[in-house]
Structures are given as C-alpha cells and as structure tokens.
Amino acid sequence: EAQVTQNPRYLITVTGKKLTVTCSQNMNHEYMSWYRQDPGLGLRQIYYSMNVEVTDKGDVPEGYKVSRKEKRNFPLILESPSPNQTSLYFCASSRRGGEKLFFGSGTQLSVL
Amino acid sequence: GQQLNQSPQSMFIQEGEDVSMNCTSSSIFNTWLWYKQDPGEGPVLLIALYKAGELTSNGRLTAQFGITRKDSFLNISASIPSDVGIYFCAGQGGSNYKLTFGKGTLLTVNP
C-alpha cells in the first residue's frame, strides 16, 4: 500500500531534549516536505527536499533540521525543543515538486 | 510571499444542504488543489485543477479553477455527516514548486 509513515504518532518531551521524528515513503517520490499545523494558522511548511541531498527552508524553519540521505526517508530533528514547538506535524511527499502531496497521519508533539 | 485567503473559516450546516467555500490569492497559481482532513488524520487530496476555467467533479464534490488564476471554489452537494472535517485549498505557482495552503474551512454537519 502506498503510504507516508511517520513515527511516533504522539510524543511528549521536555525543553531542550533532542528528538527526531521519522518519515518514510514507499512511492519512490522525489519531493518530501514537513509541515506544522496550529489552530488558526493552517499548514505551514518547515523544510522541503526536492531530491536526495537537496533540502531547503520553508516558511518556519527556525529550530528545526532535516536530512535527506536516502530517497525514502526525511527525518525532522529538533535539536533543542521549546514549548512553542508544541504542534501537530505532518510529513508529505509527491512525485515531483509541490504537486499532489500525500500526507502522513501526523505526529502530535508536546514540549513541556 | 504568496498568501491564500480561504473562507469561510467554519460552517455549520444541516445534513442534505449544499456547501460552498473558496480561496483567493494575491498571486497567480498554476495549480489548485483541495484537501480534506478528517479528525486525527493527515490531509487527503480531493481534487486537483491544472487549467484556468477548469471544472472538475469527484462524486458530490465539484471544484473550479478561476479564470483569473487567482481563485478557486469547492462545492459539496447534499452533505452527509461524514463530510465533517477541515477542508484546505492549496495553490502552486512559480518556479520553486512550493504549495501554499489556505488556513482551512472547518465543516460541521448536523444529522
């Protein structure tokens, strides 16, 4: 089954404790992206990747890192999480840049 | 950067009613997409539009790509309880392939 898989689904952590949210897609898509969803603000892009080893900042990249060493994986790294990064995070992929995005089921992150 | 204004922010309707929502942009887009997000899930693509003036249907859903390329509309006919969710428009334009999302329309359907 074609899908985008994120883990974990829920995560509670404390300020400053590094964490990684994993994302994997099995559709051989070139393009992958991370979004955060906050009430009243919709979906905002954090980082995106047009292909392996190519990443770029989205609208709200501060406090986040990503890597794209393999085509299928695009982890999101929070080196020192802060409470304002409490949010619902979505990974998404598409065949090529920016069209027909397929989303994962989301990761609800709470930073205390 | 590009911004999308999606309206209304929320709608409360009775089962069987028709629904309309729209998105407008200050910039021209080459592609318009409409997504639905069920509670606790990620957004799922409903309809994709690629040409100005294009009108596309998917069951009870109909979407149109505005002729100015700065707006798009989504209509849902004869709503049912499972239509509940958040509907997002998204536009893509320019050379960076970025999708810009609207803030969503929260739809509640009363049985």
PDB file of C-alpha atoms in Angstrom:
ATOM      1  CA  GLU A   1       0.000   0.000   0.000  1.00  0.00           C
ATOM      2  CA  ALA A   2       1.314   3.431  -0.989  1.00  0.00           C
ATOM      3  CA  GLN A   3       1.838   5.484   2.120  1.00  0.00           C
ATOM      4  CA  VAL A   4       3.796   8.029   4.091  1.00  0.00           C
ATOM      5  CA  THR A   5       4.690   6.713   7.533  1.00  0.00           C
ATOM      6  CA  GLN A   6       5.552   8.967  10.452  1.00  0.00           C
ATOM      7  CA  ASN A   7       6.742   7.931  13.865  1.00  0.00           C
ATOM      8  CA  PRO A   8       5.950   8.421  16.612  1.00  0.00           C
ATOM      9  CA  ARG A   9       2.273   9.327  16.472  1.00  0.00           C
ATOM     10  CA  TYR A  10       2.394  11.075  19.828  1.00  0.00           C
ATOM     11  CA  LEU A  11       5.382  12.470  21.694  1.00  0.00           C
ATOM     12  CA  ILE A  12       5.701  14.324  24.972  1.00  0.00           C
ATOM     13  CA  THR A  13       9.112  15.701  25.825  1.00  0.00           C
ATOM     14  CA  VAL A  14      10.809  18.389  27.875  1.00  0.00           C
ATOM     15  CA  THR A  15      12.502  21.580  26.813  1.00  0.00           C
ATOM     16  CA  GLY A  16      15.993  21.050  25.436  1.00  0.00           C
ATOM     17  CA  LYS A  17      15.869  17.284  24.933  1.00  0.00           C
ATOM     18  CA  LYS A  18      16.808  16.492  21.352  1.00  0.00           C
ATOM     19  CA  LEU A  19      14.279  14.488  19.392  1.00  0.00           C
ATOM     20  CA  THR A  20      13.779  13.087  15.910  1.00  0.00           C
ATOM     21  CA  VAL A  21      10.514  12.433  14.116  1.00  0.00           C
ATOM     22  CA  THR A  22      10.955   9.910  11.340  1.00  0.00           C
ATOM     23  CA  CYS A  23       9.225   9.958   7.962  1.00  0.00           C
ATOM     24  CA  SER A  24       9.360   7.313   5.274  1.00  0.00           C
ATOM     25  CA  GLN A  25       7.553   6.971   1.940  1.00  0.00           C
ATOM     26  CA  ASN A  26       7.309   3.874  -0.270  1.00  0.00           C
ATOM     27  CA  MET A  27       6.238   5.592  -3.506  1.00  0.00           C
ATOM     28  CA  ASN A  28       9.702   6.494  -4.833  1.00  0.00           C
ATOM     29  CA  HIS A  29       8.762  10.164  -4.616  1.00  0.00           C
ATOM     30  CA  GLU A  30      11.406  12.780  -5.250  1.00  0.00           C
ATOM     31  CA  TYR A  31       9.814  15.557  -3.219  1.00  0.00           C
ATOM     32  CA  MET A  32       9.290  15.462   0.554  1.00  0.00           C
ATOM     33  CA  SER A  33       8.241  18.136   2.988  1.00  0.00           C
ATOM     34  CA  TRP A  34       7.455  18.824   6.635  1.00  0.00           C
ATOM     35  CA  TYR A  35       4.546  20.959   7.843  1.00  0.00           C
ATOM     36  CA  ARG A  36       3.290  22.040  11.198  1.00  0.00           C
ATOM     37  CA  GLN A  37      -0.383  22.647  11.876  1.00  0.00           C
ATOM     38  CA  ASP A  38      -1.515  25.056  14.559  1.00  0.00           C
ATOM     39  CA  PRO A  39      -5.056  26.258  15.334  1.00  0.00           C
ATOM     40  CA  GLY A  40      -5.977  29.262  13.227  1.00  0.00           C
ATOM     41  CA  LEU A  41      -2.723  29.139  11.263  1.00  0.00           C
ATOM     42  CA  GLY A  42      -3.343  26.218   8.934  1.00  0.00           C
ATOM     43  CA  LEU A  43      -0.428  24.255   7.491  1.00  0.00           C
ATOM     44  CA  ARG A  44       2.937  25.946   7.443  1.00  0.00           C
ATOM     45  CA  GLN A  45       5.931  24.486   5.673  1.00  0.00           C
ATOM     46  CA  ILE A  46       9.044  23.884   7.774  1.00  0.00           C
ATOM     47  CA  TYR A  47      11.516  22.335   5.317  1.00  0.00           C
ATOM     48  CA  TYR A  48      11.331  20.594   1.986  1.00  0.00           C
ATOM     49  CA  SER A  49      13.532  18.414  -0.169  1.00  0.00           C
ATOM     50  CA  MET A  50      13.422  18.272  -3.956  1.00  0.00           C
ATOM     51  CA  ASN A  51      15.590  15.153  -4.047  1.00  0.00           C
ATOM     52  CA  VAL A  52      18.320  13.238  -2.208  1.00  0.00           C
ATOM     53  CA  GLU A  53      20.852  15.549  -0.550  1.00  0.00           C
ATOM     54  CA  VAL A  54      18.808  18.611  -1.568  1.00  0.00           C
ATOM     55  CA  THR A  55      16.952  20.403   1.230  1.00  0.00           C
ATOM     56  CA  ASP A  56      15.678  23.945   1.633  1.00  0.00           C
ATOM     57  CA  LYS A  57      13.904  26.101   4.176  1.00  0.00           C
ATOM     58  CA  GLY A  58      10.176  26.588   4.143  1.00  0.00           C
ATOM     59  CA  ASP A  59       8.252  29.343   5.907  1.00  0.00           C
ATOM     60  CA  VAL A  60       9.046  28.416   9.526  1.00  0.00           C
ATOM     61  CA  PRO A  61      12.433  26.616   9.640  1.00  0.00           C
ATOM     62  CA  GLU A  62      13.795  28.093  12.874  1.00  0.00           C
ATOM     63  CA  GLY A  63      14.561  25.445  15.493  1.00  0.00           C
ATOM     64  CA  TYR A  64      14.385  22.530  13.054  1.00  0.00           C
ATOM     65  CA  LYS A  65      16.820  20.495  10.991  1.00  0.00           C
ATOM     66  CA  VAL A  66      16.272  17.900   8.306  1.00  0.00           C
ATOM     67  CA  SER A  67      18.349  15.497   6.250  1.00  0.00           C
ATOM     68  CA  ARG A  68      17.716  13.559   3.050  1.00  0.00           C
ATOM     69  CA  LYS A  69      20.374  10.890   2.765  1.00  0.00           C
ATOM     70  CA  GLU A  70      18.043   8.402   1.086  1.00  0.00           C
ATOM     71  CA  LYS A  71      15.105   8.973  -1.218  1.00  0.00           C
ATOM     72  CA  ARG A  72      12.550   7.317   1.047  1.00  0.00           C
ATOM     73  CA  ASN A  73      13.459   8.941   4.393  1.00  0.00           C
ATOM     74  CA  PHE A  74      13.184  12.534   5.556  1.00  0.00           C
ATOM     75  CA  PRO A  75      13.607  12.857   9.338  1.00  0.00           C
ATOM     76  CA  LEU A  76      12.770  16.044  11.218  1.00  0.00           C
ATOM     77  CA  ILE A  77      15.196  16.912  14.007  1.00  0.00           C
ATOM     78  CA  LEU A  78      14.594  19.252  16.922  1.00  0.00           C
ATOM     79  CA  GLU A  79      17.997  19.818  18.494  1.00  0.00           C
ATOM     80  CA  SER A  80      16.681  21.761  21.497  1.00  0.00           C
ATOM     81  CA  PRO A  81      12.881  21.719  21.556  1.00  0.00           C
ATOM     82  CA  SER A  82      10.994  24.606  23.122  1.00  0.00           C
ATOM     83  CA  PRO A  83       7.334  24.895  24.168  1.00  0.00           C
ATOM     84  CA  ASN A  84       6.487  26.989  21.082  1.00  0.00           C
ATOM     85  CA  GLN A  85       7.263  23.917  19.004  1.00  0.00           C
ATOM     86  CA  THR A  86       4.291  22.118  20.524  1.00  0.00           C
ATOM     87  CA  SER A  87       2.257  21.348  17.438  1.00  0.00           C
ATOM     88  CA  LEU A  88       0.858  18.750  15.071  1.00  0.00           C
ATOM     89  CA  TYR A  89       3.483  17.806  12.483  1.00  0.00           C
ATOM     90  CA  PHE A  90       2.897  16.290   9.069  1.00  0.00           C
ATOM     91  CA  CYS A  91       5.318  14.778   6.631  1.00  0.00           C
ATOM     92  CA  ALA A  92       4.286  14.728   2.982  1.00  0.00           C
ATOM     93  CA  SER A  93       5.686  13.530  -0.328  1.00  0.00           C
ATOM     94  CA  SER A  94       4.930  13.903  -4.007  1.00  0.00           C
ATOM     95  CA  ARG A  95       6.221  12.517  -7.275  1.00  0.00           C
ATOM     96  CA  ARG A  96       7.847  15.812  -8.009  1.00  0.00           C
ATOM     97  CA  GLY A  97       7.975  19.267  -6.517  1.00  0.00           C
ATOM     98  CA  GLY A  98       4.859  20.602  -4.919  1.00  0.00           C
ATOM     99  CA  GLU A  99       2.062  18.715  -6.626  1.00  0.00           C
ATOM    100  CA  LYS A 100      -0.407  16.129  -5.327  1.00  0.00           C
ATOM    101  CA  LEU A 101       1.095  15.821  -1.897  1.00  0.00           C
ATOM    102  CA  PHE A 102       0.473  12.628   0.058  1.00  0.00           C
ATOM    103  CA  PHE A 103       0.438  13.185   3.803  1.00  0.00           C
ATOM    104  CA  GLY A 104       1.341  11.010   6.743  1.00  0.00           C
ATOM    105  CA  SER A 105      -1.046  10.607   9.688  1.00  0.00           C
ATOM    106  CA  GLY A 106       0.712  13.212  11.792  1.00  0.00           C
ATOM    107  CA  THR A 107       2.814  13.459  14.945  1.00  0.00           C
ATOM    108  CA  GLN A 108       1.363  15.320  17.897  1.00  0.00           C
ATOM    109  CA  LEU A 109       4.299  16.827  19.786  1.00  0.00           C
ATOM    110  CA  SER A 110       4.082  18.406  23.215  1.00  0.00           C
ATOM    111  CA  VAL A 111       7.120  20.165  24.639  1.00  0.00           C
ATOM    112  CA  LEU A 112       6.847  20.854  28.369  1.00  0.00           C
TER     113      LEU A 112
ATOM    114  CA  GLY B   1       5.361  35.641  -0.055  1.00  0.00           C
ATOM    115  CA  GLN B   2       2.225  34.212  -1.563  1.00  0.00           C
ATOM    116  CA  GLN B   3      -0.860  34.191   0.644  1.00  0.00           C
ATOM    117  CA  LEU B   4      -4.169  32.433   0.333  1.00  0.00           C
ATOM    118  CA  ASN B   5      -7.383  33.691   1.878  1.00  0.00           C
ATOM    119  CA  GLN B   6      -9.774  30.826   2.481  1.00  0.00           C
ATOM    120  CA  SER B   7     -13.369  31.403   3.506  1.00  0.00           C
ATOM    121  CA  PRO B   8     -15.417  30.791   5.407  1.00  0.00           C
ATOM    122  CA  GLN B   9     -13.332  29.793   8.421  1.00  0.00           C
ATOM    123  CA  SER B  10     -16.087  27.487   9.644  1.00  0.00           C
ATOM    124  CA  MET B  11     -19.538  26.325   8.625  1.00  0.00           C
ATOM    125  CA  PHE B  12     -22.357  24.632  10.499  1.00  0.00           C
ATOM    126  CA  ILE B  13     -24.926  23.078   8.207  1.00  0.00           C
ATOM    127  CA  GLN B  14     -27.729  20.552   8.241  1.00  0.00           C
ATOM    128  CA  GLU B  15     -27.400  17.210   6.526  1.00  0.00           C
ATOM    129  CA  GLY B  16     -28.579  17.462   2.935  1.00  0.00           C
ATOM    130  CA  GLU B  17     -27.553  21.075   2.434  1.00  0.00           C
ATOM    131  CA  ASP B  18     -25.079  22.198  -0.195  1.00  0.00           C
ATOM    132  CA  VAL B  19     -21.790  23.796   0.819  1.00  0.00           C
ATOM    133  CA  SER B  20     -19.543  26.319  -0.906  1.00  0.00           C
ATOM    134  CA  MET B  21     -16.096  27.502   0.080  1.00  0.00           C
ATOM    135  CA  ASN B  22     -13.438  29.428  -1.755  1.00  0.00           C
ATOM    136  CA  CYS B  23      -9.863  30.588  -1.817  1.00  0.00           C
ATOM    137  CA  THR B  24      -8.424  33.762  -3.233  1.00  0.00           C
ATOM    138  CA  SER B  25      -4.848  34.759  -3.793  1.00  0.00           C
ATOM    139  CA  SER B  26      -2.910  37.916  -4.482  1.00  0.00           C
ATOM    140  CA  SER B  27      -0.731  35.892  -6.878  1.00  0.00           C
ATOM    141  CA  ILE B  28      -1.384  33.742  -9.898  1.00  0.00           C
ATOM    142  CA  PHE B  29      -1.255  29.989  -9.387  1.00  0.00           C
ATOM    143  CA  ASN B  30      -0.622  27.250 -11.950  1.00  0.00           C
ATOM    144  CA  THR B  31      -2.273  24.510  -9.920  1.00  0.00           C
ATOM    145  CA  TRP B  32      -5.057  24.452  -7.348  1.00  0.00           C
ATOM    146  CA  LEU B  33      -5.587  21.534  -5.005  1.00  0.00           C
ATOM    147  CA  TRP B  34      -8.315  20.798  -2.473  1.00  0.00           C
ATOM    148  CA  TYR B  35      -7.673  18.585   0.532  1.00  0.00           C
ATOM    149  CA  LYS B  36      -9.843  17.216   3.335  1.00  0.00           C
ATOM    150  CA  GLN B  37      -8.555  16.429   6.802  1.00  0.00           C
ATOM    151  CA  ASP B  38     -10.549  14.038   8.940  1.00  0.00           C
ATOM    152  CA  PRO B  39     -10.146  14.349  12.716  1.00  0.00           C
ATOM    153  CA  GLY B  40      -6.871  12.776  13.806  1.00  0.00           C
ATOM    154  CA  GLU B  41      -5.600  12.171  10.293  1.00  0.00           C
ATOM    155  CA  GLY B  42      -3.485  13.839   7.666  1.00  0.00           C
ATOM    156  CA  PRO B  43      -4.990  15.778   4.750  1.00  0.00           C
ATOM    157  CA  VAL B  44      -6.157  13.712   1.802  1.00  0.00           C
ATOM    158  CA  LEU B  45      -6.301  15.051  -1.750  1.00  0.00           C
ATOM    159  CA  LEU B  46      -9.839  15.515  -3.075  1.00  0.00           C
ATOM    160  CA  ILE B  47      -9.454  17.340  -6.368  1.00  0.00           C
ATOM    161  CA  ALA B  48      -6.574  18.746  -8.436  1.00  0.00           C
ATOM    162  CA  LEU B  49      -7.042  21.538 -11.009  1.00  0.00           C
ATOM    163  CA  TYR B  50      -4.443  22.416 -13.629  1.00  0.00           C
ATOM    164  CA  LYS B  51      -6.040  24.855 -16.072  1.00  0.00           C
ATOM    165  CA  ALA B  52      -7.762  28.223 -15.714  1.00  0.00           C
ATOM    166  CA  GLY B  53     -11.521  27.762 -16.024  1.00  0.00           C
ATOM    167  CA  GLU B  54     -11.305  24.024 -15.364  1.00  0.00           C
ATOM    168  CA  LEU B  55     -14.304  22.497 -13.598  1.00  0.00           C
ATOM    169  CA  THR B  56     -13.761  19.056 -12.065  1.00  0.00           C
ATOM    170  CA  SER B  57     -16.052  16.767 -10.102  1.00  0.00           C
ATOM    171  CA  ASN B  58     -15.376  13.927  -7.691  1.00  0.00           C
ATOM    172  CA  GLY B  59     -18.688  12.420  -6.630  1.00  0.00           C
ATOM    173  CA  ARG B  60     -20.631  15.092  -4.756  1.00  0.00           C
ATOM    174  CA  LEU B  61     -17.661  17.455  -4.858  1.00  0.00           C
ATOM    175  CA  THR B  62     -17.074  19.997  -7.595  1.00  0.00           C
ATOM    176  CA  ALA B  63     -14.152  22.383  -7.799  1.00  0.00           C
ATOM    177  CA  GLN B  64     -13.262  25.137 -10.221  1.00  0.00           C
ATOM    178  CA  PHE B  65     -10.031  26.863 -11.174  1.00  0.00           C
ATOM    179  CA  GLY B  66     -10.881  30.552 -11.520  1.00  0.00           C
ATOM    180  CA  ILE B  67     -10.261  32.170 -14.892  1.00  0.00           C
ATOM    181  CA  THR B  68      -8.077  34.848 -13.326  1.00  0.00           C
ATOM    182  CA  ARG B  69      -5.927  32.019 -11.865  1.00  0.00           C
ATOM    183  CA  LYS B  70      -6.170  33.782  -8.513  1.00  0.00           C
ATOM    184  CA  ASP B  71      -9.077  31.877  -7.033  1.00  0.00           C
ATOM    185  CA  SER B  72     -10.720  28.503  -6.685  1.00  0.00           C
ATOM    186  CA  PHE B  73     -14.039  27.210  -5.409  1.00  0.00           C
ATOM    187  CA  LEU B  74     -15.156  23.935  -3.856  1.00  0.00           C
ATOM    188  CA  ASN B  75     -18.801  22.910  -3.693  1.00  0.00           C
ATOM    189  CA  ILE B  76     -20.217  19.921  -1.840  1.00  0.00           C
ATOM    190  CA  SER B  77     -23.742  18.887  -2.725  1.00  0.00           C
ATOM    191  CA  ALA B  78     -26.218  17.090  -0.459  1.00  0.00           C
ATOM    192  CA  SER B  79     -23.880  16.997   2.544  1.00  0.00           C
ATOM    193  CA  ILE B  80     -23.718  13.932   4.784  1.00  0.00           C
ATOM    194  CA  PRO B  81     -22.284  13.522   8.308  1.00  0.00           C
ATOM    195  CA  SER B  82     -19.015  12.012   7.032  1.00  0.00           C
ATOM    196  CA  ASP B  83     -18.275  15.275   5.201  1.00  0.00           C
ATOM    197  CA  VAL B  84     -17.249  16.686   8.586  1.00  0.00           C
ATOM    198  CA  GLY B  85     -13.641  17.817   8.666  1.00  0.00           C
ATOM    199  CA  ILE B  86     -11.285  20.597   7.695  1.00  0.00           C
ATOM    200  CA  TYR B  87     -11.039  21.481   4.017  1.00  0.00           C
ATOM    201  CA  PHE B  88      -7.845  23.085   2.743  1.00  0.00           C
ATOM    202  CA  CYS B  89      -7.149  24.760  -0.532  1.00  0.00           C
ATOM    203  CA  ALA B  90      -3.582  24.843  -1.824  1.00  0.00           C
ATOM    204  CA  GLY B  91      -2.037  26.687  -4.723  1.00  0.00           C
ATOM    205  CA  GLN B  92       1.197  26.140  -6.577  1.00  0.00           C
ATOM    206  CA  GLY B  93       2.868  28.703  -8.755  1.00  0.00           C
ATOM    207  CA  GLY B  94       6.259  29.917  -9.797  1.00  0.00           C
ATOM    208  CA  SER B  95       9.476  28.007 -10.234  1.00  0.00           C
ATOM    209  CA  ASN B  96      10.015  26.739  -6.695  1.00  0.00           C
ATOM    210  CA  TYR B  97       7.136  24.224  -6.808  1.00  0.00           C
ATOM    211  CA  LYS B  98       6.034  25.295  -3.349  1.00  0.00           C
ATOM    212  CA  LEU B  99       2.450  24.605  -2.317  1.00  0.00           C
ATOM    213  CA  THR B 100       0.831  27.414  -0.344  1.00  0.00           C
ATOM    214  CA  PHE B 101      -2.061  26.331   1.864  1.00  0.00           C
ATOM    215  CA  GLY B 102      -5.123  28.231   2.994  1.00  0.00           C
ATOM    216  CA  LYS B 103      -5.952  28.201   6.702  1.00  0.00           C
ATOM    217  CA  GLY B 104      -8.790  25.773   6.233  1.00  0.00           C
ATOM    218  CA  THR B 105     -12.580  25.653   6.484  1.00  0.00           C
ATOM    219  CA  LEU B 106     -13.976  23.627   9.377  1.00  0.00           C
ATOM    220  CA  LEU B 107     -17.183  21.947   8.278  1.00  0.00           C
ATOM    221  CA  THR B 108     -19.705  20.580  10.763  1.00  0.00           C
ATOM    222  CA  VAL B 109     -22.735  18.678   9.501  1.00  0.00           C
ATOM    223  CA  ASN B 110     -25.685  18.196  11.832  1.00  0.00           C
ATOM    224  CA  PRO B 111     -27.585  14.966  11.149  1.00  0.00           C
TER     225      PRO B 111
END
